Short mmCIF file of C-alpha atoms in Angstrom, two decimals:
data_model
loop_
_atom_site.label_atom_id
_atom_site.label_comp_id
_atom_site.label_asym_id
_atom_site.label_seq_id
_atom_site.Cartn_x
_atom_site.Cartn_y
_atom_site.Cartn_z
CA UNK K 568 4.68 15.42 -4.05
CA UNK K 569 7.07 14.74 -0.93
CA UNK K 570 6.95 12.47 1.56
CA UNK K 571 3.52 11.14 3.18
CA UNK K 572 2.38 11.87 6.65
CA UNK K 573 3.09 9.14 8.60
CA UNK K 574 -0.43 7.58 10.61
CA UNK K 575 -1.37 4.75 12.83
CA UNK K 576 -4.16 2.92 13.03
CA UNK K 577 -6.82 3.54 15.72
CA UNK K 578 -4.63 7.05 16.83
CA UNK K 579 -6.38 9.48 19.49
CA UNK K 580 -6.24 11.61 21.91
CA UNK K 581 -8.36 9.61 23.81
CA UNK K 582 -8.63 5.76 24.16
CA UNK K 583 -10.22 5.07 20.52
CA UNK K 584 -11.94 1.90 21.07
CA UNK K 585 -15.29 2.07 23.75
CA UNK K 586 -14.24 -0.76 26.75
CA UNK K 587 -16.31 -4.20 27.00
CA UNK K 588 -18.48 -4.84 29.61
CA UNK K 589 -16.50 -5.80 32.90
CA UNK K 590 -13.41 -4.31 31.29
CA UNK K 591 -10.86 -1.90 32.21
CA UNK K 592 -8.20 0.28 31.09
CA UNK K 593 -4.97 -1.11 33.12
CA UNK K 594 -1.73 1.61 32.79
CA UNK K 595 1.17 -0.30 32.89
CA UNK K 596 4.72 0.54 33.25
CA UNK K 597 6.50 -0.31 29.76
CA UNK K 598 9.57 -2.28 32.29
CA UNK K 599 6.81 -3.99 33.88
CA UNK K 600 7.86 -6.84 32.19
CA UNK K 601 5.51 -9.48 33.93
CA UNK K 602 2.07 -7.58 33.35
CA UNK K 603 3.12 -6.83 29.71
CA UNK K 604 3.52 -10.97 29.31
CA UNK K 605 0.46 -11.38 30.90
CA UNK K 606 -1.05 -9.00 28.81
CA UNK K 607 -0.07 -10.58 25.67
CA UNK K 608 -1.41 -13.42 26.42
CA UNK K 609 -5.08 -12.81 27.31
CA UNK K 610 -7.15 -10.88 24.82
CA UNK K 611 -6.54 -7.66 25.32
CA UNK K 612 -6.34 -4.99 23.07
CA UNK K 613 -2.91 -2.79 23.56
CA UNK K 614 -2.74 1.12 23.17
CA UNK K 615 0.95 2.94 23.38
CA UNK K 616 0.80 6.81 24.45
CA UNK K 617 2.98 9.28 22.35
CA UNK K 618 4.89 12.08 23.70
CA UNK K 619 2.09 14.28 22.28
CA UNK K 620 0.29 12.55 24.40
CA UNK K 621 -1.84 10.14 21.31
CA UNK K 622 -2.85 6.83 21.93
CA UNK K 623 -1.92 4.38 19.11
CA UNK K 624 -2.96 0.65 18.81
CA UNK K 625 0.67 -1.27 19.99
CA UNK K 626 1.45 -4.85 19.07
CA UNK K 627 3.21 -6.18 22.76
CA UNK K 628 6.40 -7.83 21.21
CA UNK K 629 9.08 -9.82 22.78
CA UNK K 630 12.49 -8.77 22.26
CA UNK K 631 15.54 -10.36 23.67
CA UNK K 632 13.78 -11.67 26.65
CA UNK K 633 11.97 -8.17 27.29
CA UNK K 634 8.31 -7.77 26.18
CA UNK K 635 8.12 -3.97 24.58
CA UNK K 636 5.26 -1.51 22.51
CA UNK K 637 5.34 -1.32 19.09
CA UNK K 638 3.15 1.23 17.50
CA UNK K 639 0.61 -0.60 14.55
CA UNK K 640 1.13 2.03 11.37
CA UNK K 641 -1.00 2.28 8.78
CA UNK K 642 -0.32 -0.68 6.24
CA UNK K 643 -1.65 1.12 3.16
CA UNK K 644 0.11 4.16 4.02
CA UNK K 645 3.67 2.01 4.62
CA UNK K 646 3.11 0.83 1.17
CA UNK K 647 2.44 3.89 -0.42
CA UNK K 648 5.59 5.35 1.48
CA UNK K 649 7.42 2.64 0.33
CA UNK K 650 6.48 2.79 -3.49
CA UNK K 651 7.23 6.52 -3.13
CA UNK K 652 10.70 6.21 -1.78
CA UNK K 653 11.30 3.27 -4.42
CA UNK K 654 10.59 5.52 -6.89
CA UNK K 655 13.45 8.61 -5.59
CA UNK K 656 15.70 5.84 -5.97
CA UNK K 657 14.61 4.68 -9.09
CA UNK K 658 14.95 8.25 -10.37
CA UNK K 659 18.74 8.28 -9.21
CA UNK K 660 19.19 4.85 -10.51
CA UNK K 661 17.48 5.69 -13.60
CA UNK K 662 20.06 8.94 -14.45
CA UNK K 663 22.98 6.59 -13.57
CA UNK K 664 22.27 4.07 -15.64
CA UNK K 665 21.79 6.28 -18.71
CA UNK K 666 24.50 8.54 -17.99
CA UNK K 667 27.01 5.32 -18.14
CA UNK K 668 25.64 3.80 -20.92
CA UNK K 669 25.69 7.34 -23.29
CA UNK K 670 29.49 7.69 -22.14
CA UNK K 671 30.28 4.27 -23.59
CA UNK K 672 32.63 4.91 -26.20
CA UNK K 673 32.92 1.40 -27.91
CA UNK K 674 29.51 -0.78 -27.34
CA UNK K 675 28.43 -1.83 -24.75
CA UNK K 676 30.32 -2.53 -21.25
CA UNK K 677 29.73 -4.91 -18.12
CA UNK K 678 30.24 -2.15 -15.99
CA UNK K 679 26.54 -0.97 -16.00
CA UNK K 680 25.24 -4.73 -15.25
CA UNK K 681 24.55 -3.51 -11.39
CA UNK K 682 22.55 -0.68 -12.70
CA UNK K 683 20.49 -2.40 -14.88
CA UNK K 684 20.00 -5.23 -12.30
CA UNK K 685 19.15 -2.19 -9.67
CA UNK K 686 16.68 -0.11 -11.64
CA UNK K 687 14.61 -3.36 -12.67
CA UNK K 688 14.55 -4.61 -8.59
CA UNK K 689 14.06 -0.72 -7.43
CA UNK K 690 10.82 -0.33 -10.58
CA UNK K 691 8.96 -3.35 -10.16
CA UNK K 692 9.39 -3.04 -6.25
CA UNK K 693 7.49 0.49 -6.52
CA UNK K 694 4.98 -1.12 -8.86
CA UNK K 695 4.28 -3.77 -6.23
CA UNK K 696 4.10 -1.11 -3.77
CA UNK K 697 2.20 1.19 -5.27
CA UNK K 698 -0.77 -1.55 -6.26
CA UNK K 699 -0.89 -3.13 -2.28
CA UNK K 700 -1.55 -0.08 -1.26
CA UNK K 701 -4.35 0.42 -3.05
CA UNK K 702 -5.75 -3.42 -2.61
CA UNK K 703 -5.37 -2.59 1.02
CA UNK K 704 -6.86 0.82 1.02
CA UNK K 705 -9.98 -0.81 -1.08
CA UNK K 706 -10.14 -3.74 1.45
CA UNK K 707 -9.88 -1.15 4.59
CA UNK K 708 -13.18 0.18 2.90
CA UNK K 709 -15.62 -2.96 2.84
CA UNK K 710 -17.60 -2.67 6.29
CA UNK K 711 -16.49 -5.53 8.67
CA UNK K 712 -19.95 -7.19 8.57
CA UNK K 713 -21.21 -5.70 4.86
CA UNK K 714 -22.76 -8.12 2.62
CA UNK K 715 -22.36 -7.52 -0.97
CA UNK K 716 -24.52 -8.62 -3.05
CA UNK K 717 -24.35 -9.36 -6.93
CA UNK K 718 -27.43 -9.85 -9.28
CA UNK K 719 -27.41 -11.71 -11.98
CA UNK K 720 -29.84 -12.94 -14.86
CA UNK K 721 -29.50 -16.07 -13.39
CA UNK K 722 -28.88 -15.80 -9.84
CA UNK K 723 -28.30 -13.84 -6.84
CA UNK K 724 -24.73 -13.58 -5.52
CA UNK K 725 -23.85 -12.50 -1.81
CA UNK K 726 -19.84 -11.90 -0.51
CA UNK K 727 -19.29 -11.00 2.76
CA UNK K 728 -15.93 -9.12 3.66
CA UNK K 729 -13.75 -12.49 3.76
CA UNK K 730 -15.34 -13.80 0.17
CA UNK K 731 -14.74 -10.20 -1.16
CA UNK K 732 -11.48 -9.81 -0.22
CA UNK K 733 -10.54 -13.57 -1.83
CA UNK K 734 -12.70 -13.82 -4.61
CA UNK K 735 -13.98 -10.68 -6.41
CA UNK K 736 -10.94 -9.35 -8.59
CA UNK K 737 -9.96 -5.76 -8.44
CA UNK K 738 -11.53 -4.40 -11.29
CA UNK K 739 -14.92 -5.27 -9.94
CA UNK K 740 -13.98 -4.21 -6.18
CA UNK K 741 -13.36 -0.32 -7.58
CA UNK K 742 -16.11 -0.47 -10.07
CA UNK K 743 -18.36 -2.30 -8.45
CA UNK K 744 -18.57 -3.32 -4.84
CA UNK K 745 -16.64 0.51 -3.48
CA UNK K 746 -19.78 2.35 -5.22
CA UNK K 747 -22.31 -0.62 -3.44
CA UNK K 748 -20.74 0.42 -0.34
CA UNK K 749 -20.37 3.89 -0.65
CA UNK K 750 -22.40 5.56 -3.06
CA UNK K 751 -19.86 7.10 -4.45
CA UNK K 752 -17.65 5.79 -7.78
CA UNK K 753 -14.09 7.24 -8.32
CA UNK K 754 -14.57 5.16 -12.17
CA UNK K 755 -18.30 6.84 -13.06
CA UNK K 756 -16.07 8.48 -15.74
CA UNK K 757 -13.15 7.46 -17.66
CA UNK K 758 -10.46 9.84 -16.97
CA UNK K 759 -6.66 9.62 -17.10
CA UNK K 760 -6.07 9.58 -13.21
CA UNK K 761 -8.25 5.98 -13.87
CA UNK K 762 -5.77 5.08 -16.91
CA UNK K 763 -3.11 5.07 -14.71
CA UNK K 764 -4.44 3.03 -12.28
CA UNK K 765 -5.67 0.61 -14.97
CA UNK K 766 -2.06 0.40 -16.44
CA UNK K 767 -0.86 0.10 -12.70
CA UNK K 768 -2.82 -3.52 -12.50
CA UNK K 769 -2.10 -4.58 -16.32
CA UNK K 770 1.55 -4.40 -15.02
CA UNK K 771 1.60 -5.16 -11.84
CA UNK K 772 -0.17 -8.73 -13.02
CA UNK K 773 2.76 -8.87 -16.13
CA UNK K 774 5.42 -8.21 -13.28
CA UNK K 775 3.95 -10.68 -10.57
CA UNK K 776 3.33 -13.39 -13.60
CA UNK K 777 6.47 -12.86 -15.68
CA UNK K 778 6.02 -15.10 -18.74
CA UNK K 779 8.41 -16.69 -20.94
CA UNK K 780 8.24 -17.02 -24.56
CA UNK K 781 10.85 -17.69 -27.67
CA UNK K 782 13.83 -15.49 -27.77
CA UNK K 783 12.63 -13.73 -24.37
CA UNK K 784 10.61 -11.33 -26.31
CA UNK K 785 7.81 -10.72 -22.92
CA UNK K 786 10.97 -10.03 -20.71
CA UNK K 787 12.08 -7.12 -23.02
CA UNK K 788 8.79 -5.38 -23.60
CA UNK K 789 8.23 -5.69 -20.00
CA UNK K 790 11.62 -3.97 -19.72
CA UNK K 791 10.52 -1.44 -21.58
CA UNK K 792 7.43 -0.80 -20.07
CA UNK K 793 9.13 -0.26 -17.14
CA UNK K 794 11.27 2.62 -18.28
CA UNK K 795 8.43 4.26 -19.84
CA UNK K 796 5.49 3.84 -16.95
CA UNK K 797 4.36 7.32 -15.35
CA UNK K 798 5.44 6.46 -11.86
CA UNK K 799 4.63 10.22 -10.82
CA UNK K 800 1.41 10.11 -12.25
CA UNK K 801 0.48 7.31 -10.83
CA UNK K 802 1.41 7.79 -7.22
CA UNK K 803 -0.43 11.28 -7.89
CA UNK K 804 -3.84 8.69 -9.32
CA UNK K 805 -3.42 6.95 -5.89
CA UNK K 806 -3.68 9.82 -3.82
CA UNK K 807 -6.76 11.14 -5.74
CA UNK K 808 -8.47 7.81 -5.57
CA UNK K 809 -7.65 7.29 -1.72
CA UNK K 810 -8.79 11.13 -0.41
CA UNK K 811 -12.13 10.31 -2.83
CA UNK K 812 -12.97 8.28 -0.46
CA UNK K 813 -11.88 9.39 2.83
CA UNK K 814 -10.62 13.66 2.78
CA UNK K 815 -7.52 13.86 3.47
CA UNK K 816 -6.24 10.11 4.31
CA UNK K 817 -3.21 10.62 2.04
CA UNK K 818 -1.36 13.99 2.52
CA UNK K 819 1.79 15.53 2.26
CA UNK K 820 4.04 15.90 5.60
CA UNK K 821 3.82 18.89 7.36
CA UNK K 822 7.77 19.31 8.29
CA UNK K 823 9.94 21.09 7.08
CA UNK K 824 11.55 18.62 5.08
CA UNK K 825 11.36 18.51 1.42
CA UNK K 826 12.18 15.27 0.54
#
């Protein structure tokens, strides 16, 4: 796997949103400064055009007095990019700290105390990573105004896309509410690509709720989960889940590059 291609939301060639009744589609010059304020403030929706001539959705932002474009990426994507570079470094780090520690002669020695401090903050930072992008990619999924409802022996439950997102836990969202959606269930069969997705929540939820207990003993089995998790394969169970869903949404670069 190397690095992701890079998208943004709502990208065309053309304008990708139809316009509103008694709207229109205003060009404006990007040191039009005035019109760009104006612009932020009404409710307007803001499109930035690419040399390659795309349109992609902008947030207007003002920057030392000026008010300039800033192209709206894809947030699950910028996660997964991010757990995917956190995990080179972690790599590096990893080889490092190992290669310092076996050339100890006589015990151990401070001087691998940033290492150890830098592999734990680069890990669980790729962990974190790795599992937003796949609670946003599952919350990108729910339809805007879908209803989902929930049947049980003793009632009849109904989330909208707000209530889903807040209250059904993620187990249920990709077992349950995806395949109410979709028709289609990445977990219909247990398979390893789901292990690792499974083991990517149990440890996410140990890192985000570190406990404590006598002598420390959760710290160091967390420690040690962390140098034995399959970050590969689990970046690799991401993809797979994500292009189940939509083809293609999470690919490989097409540069030259690869890193």
């Amino acid at each position: 796997m190397k690095h992701i291609k890079k998208k943004f939301y709502l990208e065309s060639k053309d304008v990708p949103v139809p316009l509103k009744e008694g709207k229109k589609l205003l060009t404006v010059d990007r040191s039009d400064n005035a019109t760009l304020k104006n612009i932020k403030k009404g409710e307007n929706i803001s499109f930035v055009k690419t040399e390659d001539e795309n349109y992609r959705l902008a947030l207007i932002y003002k920057h030392q007095g000026q008010h300039i474009f800033l192209p709206v990426p894809d947030f699950t994507l910028v996660y997964f990019n991010n757990a995917y570079l956190n995990n080179k470094s972690r790599k590096n780090l990893e080889k490092l700290l190992f290669k310092k520690i076996n050339n100890i002669e006589n015990g151990y020695s401070e001087n691998v105390d940033s290492e150890i401090y830098g592999y734990i903050g680069i890990a669980t930072s790729a962990i974190i990573q790795m599992f937003t992008s796949l609670e946003s990619f599952i919350n990108y999924l729910i339809p805007d105004e879908g209803v989902y409802i929930k049947i049980r022996p003793e009632k009849t439950e109904s989330y909208n896309k707000e209530q889903i997102q807040k209250n059904i836990r993620f187990m249920e969202k990709v077992k349950e509410v995806l395949p109410f959606f979709t028709s289609k269930n990445f977990f219909i069969n247990q398979t390893l690509t789901n292990n690792h997705i499974v083991n990517l929540k149990n440890i996410r939820d140990e890192i985000v709720h570190t406990k404590s207990n006598f002598l420390y003993q959760s710290q160091t089995e967390l420690l040690e989960k962390l140098l034995k998790f399959k970050y590969d394969d689990t970046l690799s169970a991401i993809r797979k889940f994500m292009n189940f869903y939509i083809k293609d949404y999470n690919i490989d670069c097409d540069c030259s590059s690869e890193e």
